[in-house]
CSV table of C-alpha atoms in Angstrom, one decimal:
chain,number,residue,atom,x,y,z
D,1,MET,CA,86.6,-65.8,-4.8
D,2,ARG,CA,83.1,-64.7,-3.7
D,3,THR,CA,82.6,-61.2,-2.4
D,4,LYS,CA,81.6,-61.3,1.3
D,5,ARG,CA,78.0,-60.1,1.7
D,6,LYS,CA,77.1,-57.3,4.1
D,7,GLN,CA,75.0,-59.6,6.2
D,8,ASP,CA,75.8,-63.3,6.7
D,9,LYS,CA,73.2,-65.9,5.5
D,10,VAL,CA,73.2,-69.1,7.5
D,11,ASN,CA,72.1,-72.5,6.4
D,12,ILE,CA,71.6,-75.3,9.0
D,13,VAL,CA,72.2,-78.8,7.7
D,14,THR,CA,70.7,-81.5,10.0
D,15,LEU,CA,71.8,-85.2,9.9
D,16,GLY,CA,70.5,-88.1,12.0
D,17,CYS,CA,67.5,-88.6,14.2
D,18,SER,CA,64.5,-86.5,15.3
D,19,LYS,CA,66.4,-85.4,18.4
D,20,ASN,CA,68.9,-83.6,16.2
D,21,ILE,CA,65.9,-82.0,14.3
D,22,VAL,CA,64.8,-80.5,17.7
D,23,ASP,CA,68.3,-79.2,18.4
D,24,SER,CA,68.5,-77.6,15.0
D,25,GLU,CA,65.1,-76.0,15.5
D,26,VAL,CA,66.3,-74.5,18.8
D,27,LEU,CA,69.4,-73.1,17.1
D,28,TYR,CA,67.2,-71.8,14.2
D,29,SER,CA,64.9,-70.1,16.6
D,30,GLN,CA,67.8,-68.5,18.5
D,31,LEU,CA,69.4,-67.1,15.3
D,32,LYS,CA,66.0,-65.8,14.1
D,33,ALA,CA,65.5,-64.0,17.4
D,34,ASN,CA,69.0,-62.5,16.9
D,35,LYS,CA,67.8,-61.1,13.5
D,36,PHE,CA,70.0,-63.5,11.5
D,37,ASP,CA,69.1,-64.4,7.9
D,38,VAL,CA,68.9,-68.2,8.5
D,39,GLU,CA,67.4,-71.2,6.7
D,40,HIS,CA,67.2,-74.9,7.4
D,41,GLU,CA,68.2,-77.3,4.7
D,42,SER,CA,68.1,-74.5,2.1
D,43,LEU,CA,67.9,-75.6,-1.5
D,44,LYS,CA,69.1,-72.3,-2.9
D,45,ASP,CA,72.8,-72.9,-2.1
D,46,ASP,CA,73.2,-69.1,-1.4
D,47,ALA,CA,74.3,-69.2,2.3
D,48,ASN,CA,77.8,-68.1,3.1
D,49,VAL,CA,77.8,-69.6,6.7
D,50,ILE,CA,77.1,-73.4,7.1
D,51,ILE,CA,76.3,-75.1,10.3
D,52,ILE,CA,76.3,-78.9,10.2
D,53,ASN,CA,74.4,-80.8,13.0
D,54,THR,CA,76.0,-84.2,12.8
D,55,CYS,CA,75.0,-87.8,13.8
D,56,GLY,CA,77.5,-90.2,15.3
D,57,PHE,CA,75.3,-93.2,16.1
D,58,ILE,CA,76.3,-95.9,13.7
D,59,ASP,CA,78.8,-96.4,10.9
D,60,ASN,CA,76.5,-95.3,8.0
D,61,ALA,CA,75.4,-92.2,9.9
D,62,LYS,CA,78.9,-91.3,10.8
D,63,GLN,CA,80.1,-91.6,7.2
D,64,GLU,CA,77.2,-89.4,6.0
D,65,SER,CA,78.2,-86.8,8.5
D,66,ILE,CA,81.9,-86.9,7.5
D,67,ASP,CA,81.0,-86.8,3.8
D,68,THR,CA,78.8,-83.8,4.4
D,69,ILE,CA,81.6,-82.0,6.3
D,70,LEU,CA,84.1,-82.8,3.6
D,71,ARG,CA,81.8,-81.5,0.9
D,72,TYR,CA,81.3,-78.1,2.6
D,73,ALA,CA,85.0,-78.0,3.5
D,74,GLU,CA,85.8,-78.2,-0.2
D,75,ALA,CA,83.3,-75.5,-0.9
D,76,LYS,CA,85.1,-73.3,1.7
D,77,GLN,CA,88.4,-74.0,0.0
D,78,ALA,CA,86.9,-73.0,-3.3
D,79,GLY,CA,85.7,-69.7,-1.8
D,80,GLU,CA,82.0,-70.7,-2.2
D,81,ILE,CA,81.3,-70.2,1.5
D,82,ASP,CA,83.0,-68.1,4.2
D,83,LYS,CA,82.5,-70.0,7.4
D,84,LEU,CA,81.9,-73.6,8.3
D,85,TYR,CA,80.8,-74.8,11.8
D,86,VAL,CA,80.1,-78.4,12.9
D,87,THR,CA,78.1,-79.4,16.0
D,88,GLY,CA,76.1,-82.5,17.2
D,89,CYS,CA,76.9,-86.0,18.2
D,90,LEU,CA,79.8,-86.8,15.8
D,91,SER,CA,81.5,-83.6,16.8
D,92,GLN,CA,81.0,-84.3,20.5
D,93,ARG,CA,82.5,-87.7,20.3
D,94,TYR,CA,85.4,-87.2,17.8
D,95,MET,CA,86.3,-83.5,18.1
D,96,PRO,CA,90.1,-83.9,18.4
D,97,ASP,CA,90.2,-86.3,15.5
D,98,LEU,CA,88.0,-84.1,13.4
D,99,GLN,CA,90.0,-81.0,14.2
D,100,LYS,CA,93.1,-82.8,13.0
D,101,GLU,CA,91.6,-84.5,9.9
D,102,ILE,CA,89.4,-81.7,8.6
D,103,PRO,CA,91.0,-78.4,9.7
D,104,ASP,CA,89.1,-76.3,7.2
D,105,VAL,CA,86.1,-76.3,9.6
D,106,ASP,CA,86.3,-73.0,11.5
D,107,GLN,CA,85.1,-74.5,14.8
D,108,TYR,CA,83.7,-77.7,16.2
D,109,PHE,CA,81.1,-77.8,19.0
D,110,GLY,CA,79.6,-80.5,21.2
D,111,THR,CA,76.0,-81.4,21.9
D,112,THR,CA,75.7,-79.0,24.9
D,113,HIS,CA,77.6,-76.1,23.4
D,114,LEU,CA,74.7,-74.0,21.9
D,115,PRO,CA,75.6,-70.8,23.9
D,116,GLN,CA,79.2,-71.1,22.7
D,117,LEU,CA,78.1,-71.6,19.1
D,118,LEU,CA,75.8,-68.6,19.2
D,119,LYS,CA,78.5,-66.5,20.8
D,120,THR,CA,80.9,-67.5,18.0
D,121,LEU,CA,78.3,-66.3,15.5
D,122,GLY,CA,77.9,-63.0,17.3
D,123,ALA,CA,74.5,-63.9,18.7
D,124,ASP,CA,73.1,-63.8,22.2
D,125,TYR,CA,71.7,-66.9,23.9
D,126,LYS,CA,68.2,-65.8,24.7
D,127,GLN,CA,67.0,-67.5,27.9
D,128,GLU,CA,63.4,-66.3,27.3
D,129,LEU,CA,63.2,-68.5,24.2
D,130,ILE,CA,63.6,-71.7,26.3
D,131,GLY,CA,60.7,-73.9,25.3
D,132,GLU,CA,60.0,-72.0,22.1
D,133,ARG,CA,60.9,-73.3,18.6
D,134,LEU,CA,60.5,-72.4,15.0
D,135,LEU,CA,59.7,-75.7,13.3
D,136,THR,CA,61.5,-77.3,10.4
D,137,THR,CA,58.8,-79.9,10.1
D,138,PRO,CA,55.4,-79.0,8.6
D,139,SER,CA,53.7,-76.8,11.2
D,140,HIS,CA,50.9,-79.3,12.0
D,141,TYR,CA,53.3,-81.7,13.8
D,142,ALA,CA,56.4,-81.3,16.0
D,143,TYR,CA,58.9,-83.4,17.8
D,144,LEU,CA,59.2,-82.7,21.5
D,145,LYS,CA,62.2,-83.9,23.5
D,146,ILE,CA,61.1,-84.7,27.1
D,147,SER,CA,64.6,-85.6,28.3
D,148,GLU,CA,68.2,-85.7,27.2
D,149,GLY,CA,70.9,-88.4,27.6
D,150,CYS,CA,70.5,-92.0,28.9
D,151,ASP,CA,71.5,-94.0,32.0
D,152,ARG,CA,71.0,-97.4,30.4
D,153,PRO,CA,74.1,-99.7,30.0
D,154,CYS,CA,73.2,-101.2,26.6
D,155,SER,CA,76.3,-102.9,25.1
D,156,PHE,CA,76.1,-101.5,21.6
D,157,CYS,CA,75.1,-97.9,22.3
D,158,ALA,CA,77.3,-94.8,22.3
D,159,ILE,CA,74.5,-92.4,23.1
D,160,PRO,CA,75.6,-91.9,26.8
D,161,ILE,CA,79.1,-91.0,25.5
D,162,MET,CA,77.6,-88.3,23.2
D,163,ARG,CA,74.6,-87.1,25.1
D,164,GLY,CA,75.5,-87.8,28.8
D,165,LYS,CA,73.4,-89.0,31.6
D,166,HIS,CA,69.6,-88.9,31.6
D,167,LEU,CA,68.1,-85.5,32.4
D,168,SER,CA,64.4,-85.0,32.4
D,169,LYS,CA,62.6,-81.7,31.6
D,170,SER,CA,60.2,-80.6,34.2
D,171,PHE,CA,56.4,-80.9,33.8
D,172,GLU,CA,56.1,-77.1,33.7
D,173,GLN,CA,58.8,-76.7,31.0
D,174,ILE,CA,57.2,-79.3,28.8
D,175,GLU,CA,53.7,-77.9,29.3
D,176,THR,CA,54.9,-74.4,28.3
D,177,GLU,CA,56.5,-75.8,25.2
D,178,VAL,CA,53.3,-77.9,24.3
D,179,LYS,CA,51.1,-74.8,24.7
D,180,GLY,CA,53.4,-72.7,22.6
D,181,LEU,CA,53.4,-75.3,19.8
D,182,VAL,CA,49.6,-75.7,19.9
D,183,LYS,CA,49.1,-71.9,19.9
D,184,ASN,CA,51.1,-71.8,16.6
D,185,GLY,CA,49.0,-74.5,14.9
D,186,THR,CA,50.6,-77.8,15.9
D,187,LYS,CA,48.1,-80.6,16.0
D,188,GLU,CA,50.3,-83.6,16.7
D,189,ILE,CA,53.2,-83.8,19.1
D,190,LEU,CA,55.7,-86.7,18.9
D,191,LEU,CA,57.3,-87.4,22.3
D,192,ILE,CA,61.0,-88.3,21.9
D,193,ALA,CA,63.9,-89.1,24.2
D,194,GLN,CA,66.8,-91.5,24.4
D,195,ASP,CA,64.5,-93.5,26.8
D,196,SER,CA,61.0,-92.0,27.3
D,197,THR,CA,60.1,-94.6,30.0
D,198,TYR,CA,62.8,-93.2,32.3
D,199,TYR,CA,61.1,-89.8,32.3
D,200,GLY,CA,60.8,-88.2,35.8
D,201,LEU,CA,63.0,-90.7,37.7
D,202,ASP,CA,65.8,-88.1,38.1
D,203,LEU,CA,63.5,-85.2,39.0
D,204,TYR,CA,60.7,-86.7,40.9
D,205,GLY,CA,62.2,-90.0,42.3
D,206,GLU,CA,59.9,-92.2,40.2
D,207,ARG,CA,58.8,-92.7,36.6
D,208,LYS,CA,56.3,-90.1,35.7
D,209,LEU,CA,55.5,-90.8,32.0
D,210,ALA,CA,51.8,-91.5,32.8
D,211,GLU,CA,51.4,-88.1,34.6
D,212,LEU,CA,53.2,-86.3,31.8
D,213,LEU,CA,50.9,-87.9,29.2
D,214,ARG,CA,47.9,-86.9,31.3
D,215,ARG,CA,49.0,-83.3,31.6
D,216,MET,CA,49.8,-83.0,27.9
D,217,SER,CA,46.4,-84.6,27.0
D,218,ASP,CA,44.7,-81.8,29.0
D,219,VAL,CA,46.1,-79.1,26.7
D,220,ASN,CA,43.2,-77.7,24.6
D,221,GLY,CA,43.7,-78.0,20.9
D,222,LEU,CA,46.2,-80.8,20.9
D,223,ASP,CA,44.7,-83.6,18.7
D,224,TRP,CA,47.4,-86.3,18.7
D,225,ILE,CA,50.2,-87.2,21.2
D,226,ARG,CA,52.5,-90.0,19.9
D,227,LEU,CA,55.0,-91.9,22.1
D,228,HIS,CA,58.4,-92.9,20.8
D,229,TYR,CA,61.5,-94.7,22.1
D,230,ALA,CA,60.0,-96.6,25.1
D,231,TYR,CA,62.5,-99.0,26.7
D,232,PRO,CA,60.9,-102.4,27.5
D,233,SER,CA,62.7,-103.0,30.8
D,234,GLN,CA,60.7,-101.7,33.8
D,235,PHE,CA,58.1,-100.2,31.4
D,236,PRO,CA,55.7,-97.9,33.4
D,237,LEU,CA,52.4,-99.8,32.7
D,238,ASP,CA,50.3,-97.0,34.1
D,239,ALA,CA,51.1,-95.0,31.0
D,240,LEU,CA,49.0,-97.6,29.0
D,241,ASP,CA,46.0,-96.8,31.2
D,242,VAL,CA,46.3,-93.1,30.2
D,243,MET,CA,46.7,-94.1,26.6
D,244,ARG,CA,43.5,-96.1,26.7
D,245,GLU,CA,41.5,-93.5,28.5
D,246,ARG,CA,42.5,-90.4,26.4
D,247,ASP,CA,41.3,-90.0,22.9
D,248,ASN,CA,44.1,-87.6,21.9
D,249,ILE,CA,46.8,-90.0,22.8
D,250,CYS,CA,47.5,-92.2,19.8
D,251,LYS,CA,47.2,-95.9,20.2
D,252,TYR,CA,50.7,-96.2,19.0
D,253,ILE,CA,54.0,-97.0,20.7
D,254,ASP,CA,57.6,-97.2,19.4
D,255,ILE,CA,59.4,-99.7,21.7
D,256,PRO,CA,62.9,-100.7,20.4
D,257,LEU,CA,63.4,-104.3,21.5
D,258,GLN,CA,66.8,-104.7,19.8
D,259,HIS,CA,66.7,-108.5,20.3
D,260,THR,CA,64.5,-111.2,21.9
D,261,SER,CA,66.7,-114.3,22.6
D,262,ASP,CA,67.7,-114.6,26.3
D,263,ASN,CA,71.4,-115.1,25.3
D,264,MET,CA,71.5,-111.9,23.3
D,265,LEU,CA,69.5,-109.8,25.7
D,266,LYS,CA,72.1,-110.7,28.4
D,267,ILE,CA,75.0,-110.0,26.1
D,268,MET,CA,73.4,-106.7,25.1
D,269,ARG,CA,72.9,-105.8,28.7
D,270,ARG,CA,69.2,-105.0,28.2
D,271,GLY,CA,68.1,-105.9,31.7
D,272,ILE,CA,65.1,-108.0,30.5
D,273,THR,CA,64.4,-111.6,29.5
D,274,SER,CA,62.5,-112.9,26.4
D,275,HIS,CA,59.7,-114.0,28.7
D,276,ARG,CA,59.3,-110.6,30.3
D,277,THR,CA,59.5,-108.9,26.9
D,278,GLN,CA,56.6,-111.0,25.7
D,279,GLU,CA,54.7,-110.1,28.9
D,280,VAL,CA,55.2,-106.4,28.2
D,281,ILE,CA,53.9,-106.7,24.6
D,282,ASP,CA,50.9,-108.8,25.7
D,283,THR,CA,50.1,-106.3,28.4
D,284,MET,CA,50.2,-103.4,25.9
D,285,ARG,CA,47.7,-105.2,23.6
D,286,GLU,CA,45.5,-106.2,26.5
D,287,LYS,CA,45.4,-102.7,28.1
D,288,VAL,CA,45.1,-100.8,24.8
D,289,PRO,CA,43.1,-102.8,22.3
D,290,GLY,CA,44.1,-102.0,18.7
D,291,ILE,CA,47.4,-100.5,19.7
D,292,ALA,CA,50.0,-100.3,16.9
D,293,ILE,CA,53.4,-101.4,18.0
D,294,ARG,CA,56.6,-100.4,16.2
D,295,THR,CA,59.9,-101.9,17.1
D,296,THR,CA,63.6,-101.8,16.1
D,297,LEU,CA,66.0,-104.8,16.1
D,298,ILE,CA,69.7,-105.3,15.6
D,299,ALA,CA,71.2,-108.1,13.4
D,300,GLY,CA,74.7,-109.5,13.9
D,301,HIS,CA,75.6,-108.2,17.4
D,302,PRO,CA,78.8,-109.9,18.7
D,303,GLY,CA,77.9,-113.4,20.0
D,304,GLU,CA,74.7,-113.7,18.0
D,305,THR,CA,74.4,-117.4,17.0
D,306,GLU,CA,72.1,-119.0,14.4
D,307,LYS,CA,70.0,-120.2,17.3
D,308,ASP,CA,69.7,-116.6,18.6
D,309,PHE,CA,68.6,-115.4,15.1
D,310,GLU,CA,66.1,-118.2,14.7
D,311,ASP,CA,64.6,-117.2,18.1
D,312,LEU,CA,64.4,-113.7,16.9
D,313,CYS,CA,62.6,-114.7,13.7
D,314,LYS,CA,60.1,-116.8,15.6
D,315,PHE,CA,59.4,-113.9,18.0
D,316,VAL,CA,58.7,-111.6,15.0
D,317,GLU,CA,56.5,-114.1,13.3
D,318,TYR,CA,54.5,-114.7,16.5
D,319,ASN,CA,54.0,-111.1,17.6
D,320,ARG,CA,53.2,-109.7,14.1
D,321,PHE,CA,54.4,-106.2,14.8
D,322,ASP,CA,52.6,-103.4,13.0
D,323,ARG,CA,55.9,-101.7,12.1
D,324,LEU,CA,59.4,-103.0,12.3
D,325,GLY,CA,62.9,-101.8,11.4
D,326,ILE,CA,66.2,-103.6,11.7
D,327,PHE,CA,69.8,-102.4,11.7
D,328,THR,CA,73.0,-104.4,11.1
D,329,TYR,CA,75.3,-104.2,14.1
D,330,SER,CA,77.9,-101.4,14.0
D,331,HIS,CA,81.0,-101.8,16.1
D,332,GLU,CA,81.4,-98.7,18.2
D,333,GLU,CA,84.5,-97.8,20.1
D,334,GLY,CA,83.9,-96.8,23.8
D,335,THR,CA,81.0,-99.2,24.1
D,336,HIS,CA,80.9,-102.5,26.0
D,337,ALA,CA,80.4,-104.4,22.7
D,338,GLY,CA,83.3,-102.5,21.3
D,339,THR,CA,85.6,-104.5,23.5
D,340,MET,CA,84.1,-107.8,22.1
D,341,VAL,CA,85.2,-109.5,18.9
D,342,ASP,CA,82.9,-108.4,16.0
D,343,ASP,CA,82.4,-112.1,15.1
D,344,VAL,CA,79.4,-112.0,12.7
D,345,PRO,CA,80.6,-111.3,9.1
D,346,GLN,CA,79.0,-108.3,7.5
D,347,GLU,CA,77.4,-110.4,4.8
D,348,VAL,CA,75.7,-112.5,7.4
D,349,LYS,CA,74.5,-109.4,9.3
D,350,GLU,CA,72.9,-108.1,6.0
D,351,GLU,CA,71.5,-111.5,5.2
D,352,ARG,CA,69.8,-111.8,8.6
D,353,ALA,CA,68.4,-108.3,8.4
D,354,ALA,CA,67.0,-109.1,5.0
D,355,ILE,CA,65.3,-112.2,6.2
D,356,VAL,CA,63.6,-110.4,9.1
D,357,MET,CA,62.4,-107.7,6.7
D,358,ASP,CA,61.0,-110.3,4.4
D,359,ILE,CA,59.1,-111.8,7.3
D,360,GLN,CA,57.8,-108.3,8.3
D,361,GLN,CA,56.9,-107.4,4.7
D,362,GLY,CA,54.5,-110.4,4.6
D,363,ILE,CA,53.0,-109.4,8.0
D,364,SER,CA,52.6,-105.8,7.0
D,365,ALA,CA,50.9,-106.8,3.8
D,366,GLU,CA,48.4,-109.0,5.7
D,367,LEU,CA,47.7,-106.4,8.4
D,368,ASN,CA,47.2,-103.7,5.7
D,369,GLN,CA,44.7,-105.9,3.8
D,370,GLN,CA,42.6,-106.0,7.0
D,371,LYS,CA,42.2,-102.3,6.7
D,372,VAL,CA,40.5,-102.4,3.3
D,373,GLY,CA,36.9,-101.2,3.5
D,374,LYS,CA,37.5,-99.5,6.9
D,375,THR,CA,37.5,-95.7,7.5
D,376,PHE,CA,40.3,-93.9,9.4
D,377,LYS,CA,40.9,-90.4,10.6
D,378,VAL,CA,43.9,-89.2,8.6
D,379,LEU,CA,46.2,-86.2,9.1
D,380,PHE,CA,47.5,-85.0,5.8
D,381,ASP,CA,51.2,-84.0,5.7
D,382,ARG,CA,51.8,-83.0,2.1
D,383,LYS,CA,50.7,-82.9,-1.6
D,384,GLU,CA,52.9,-84.4,-4.2
D,385,ASN,CA,52.6,-85.8,-7.7
D,386,GLY,CA,48.9,-85.1,-7.8
D,387,GLN,CA,48.2,-86.9,-4.5
D,388,PHE,CA,47.5,-86.0,-0.9
D,389,VAL,CA,49.7,-88.0,1.5
D,390,GLY,CA,48.8,-88.4,5.1
D,391,ARG,CA,48.8,-90.8,8.1
D,392,THR,CA,46.5,-92.5,10.6
D,393,GLU,CA,47.0,-92.4,14.3
D,394,PHE,CA,48.9,-95.7,13.9
D,395,ASP,CA,51.7,-94.1,11.8
D,396,SER,CA,54.5,-91.8,12.6
D,397,PRO,CA,56.1,-89.5,10.0
D,398,GLU,CA,59.0,-90.7,7.8
D,399,VAL,CA,59.1,-94.3,9.2
D,400,ASP,CA,55.6,-95.8,8.9
D,401,ASN,CA,52.7,-96.3,6.5
D,402,GLU,CA,51.3,-93.5,4.5
D,403,VAL,CA,47.7,-93.0,3.3
D,404,ILE,CA,47.4,-91.7,-0.3
D,405,VAL,CA,44.4,-90.2,-1.9
D,406,ASP,CA,44.0,-88.8,-5.5
D,407,ALA,CA,44.0,-85.0,-5.5
D,408,LYS,CA,41.8,-84.8,-8.6
D,409,SER,CA,38.8,-86.6,-7.0
D,410,ASN,CA,39.5,-85.7,-3.3
D,411,TYR,CA,40.1,-82.4,-1.7
D,412,VAL,CA,41.7,-81.9,1.6
D,413,ARG,CA,44.0,-79.3,3.1
D,414,VAL,CA,47.5,-80.1,4.1
D,415,GLY,CA,47.7,-80.0,7.9
D,416,ASP,CA,44.0,-80.9,8.4
D,417,PHE,CA,42.2,-84.1,9.3
D,418,ALA,CA,39.8,-86.0,7.0
D,419,ASN,CA,38.1,-89.4,7.2
D,420,VAL,CA,39.4,-91.8,4.6
D,421,GLU,CA,38.0,-95.1,3.5
D,422,ILE,CA,40.8,-97.5,2.5
D,423,THR,CA,40.2,-99.0,-0.9
D,424,VAL,CA,43.6,-100.6,-1.7
D,425,ALA,CA,46.4,-101.9,0.6
D,426,GLU,CA,50.0,-102.4,-0.3
D,427,GLU,CA,52.9,-103.7,1.9
D,428,PHE,CA,53.7,-100.3,3.3
D,429,ASP,CA,51.1,-97.9,2.0
D,430,LEU,CA,47.3,-97.5,2.0
D,431,ILE,CA,45.2,-95.9,-0.8
D,432,GLY,CA,41.8,-94.5,-0.2
D,433,LYS,CA,39.1,-91.9,-0.8
D,434,VAL,CA,37.8,-89.1,1.4
D,435,VAL,CA,34.4,-89.7,3.0
D,436,GLU,CA,32.1,-87.5,5.0
């Protein structure tokens, strides 16, 4: 049995998406302000209080969260830690079941229970810290959540169950947060939300994404603004005009389409047709020449036929997306699709996902080859294995292409920009040399 230390040391473990990272950063900042000894994803394994911020989005993410909880519950039973708390989406959605099945957790909290979690830890919730965060990402880039929750009725998605209805932050709150981040050295801000295109509808009576981008672009010292998670239905096209006009708004958009056949779009309750989806993509490329489009798709949703899948493949081949990811459908209780028969076998889902990724791999290789000999402005994220690793404005952290330069023959500083001439292109990476 370990001897309890005089002062608790807290380790925050974050699972899931970038929205969870932001929530953990807010928790981290609050605990620091309360003079706690706290780390995020500590590798030292010397904390006696563990807080797990869970994900409950799809089966794999839920299983990872459960496995993590069980691992720390065993550590608590063995006397290796003193307290174990669980928060986040999985806890919000399955709290009664988790309390019953894993009782070694001291307390479970939902996605909106930060003040209660802090109180349990003996910390005060400091209102004056709203909009301020200590980053867990490298200091030169930060995720910024512009809204919470979602009002969309998508058949497959449990986010409204876990995160509630859409709630936008005000212009003023976001501007304060942006200025604070830039003051502390952030050069790139990645806008995230469950649906960024819905921004402002609840507060101002109309979609205000374009005005938000304009206001953020006016903040001195902010080099890159990157837009994520844009819903295709009723996309606010005026946001594209701002993207084209402003140099510090990356010509990049993450627009999860999920599917492209009319049959599946109707079943998925996406509120858009295949024809309209194509119009949106065409308009993006017309209004913002050179824009990089990233999308996400789902394979094997209930009702997906071979014809639907063929239509999806044709759409991917025709549109030649710069970036693409695909998930196999996960049957989620409480969702509309959860009431349907999960009629596509798992092996078929995985086969279809693999086929789409094979198509995309070829497209990515061809698009990257076109970059050889060209020079790009690159923001460098890290140094590893004798190489500096960075990204162009067309790439988001963790999910997109990386630009690699040899550290022996090129010198850059992590967190700084440099111009890089691309000399070699692979399917998902670019290799180059720094030029003046």
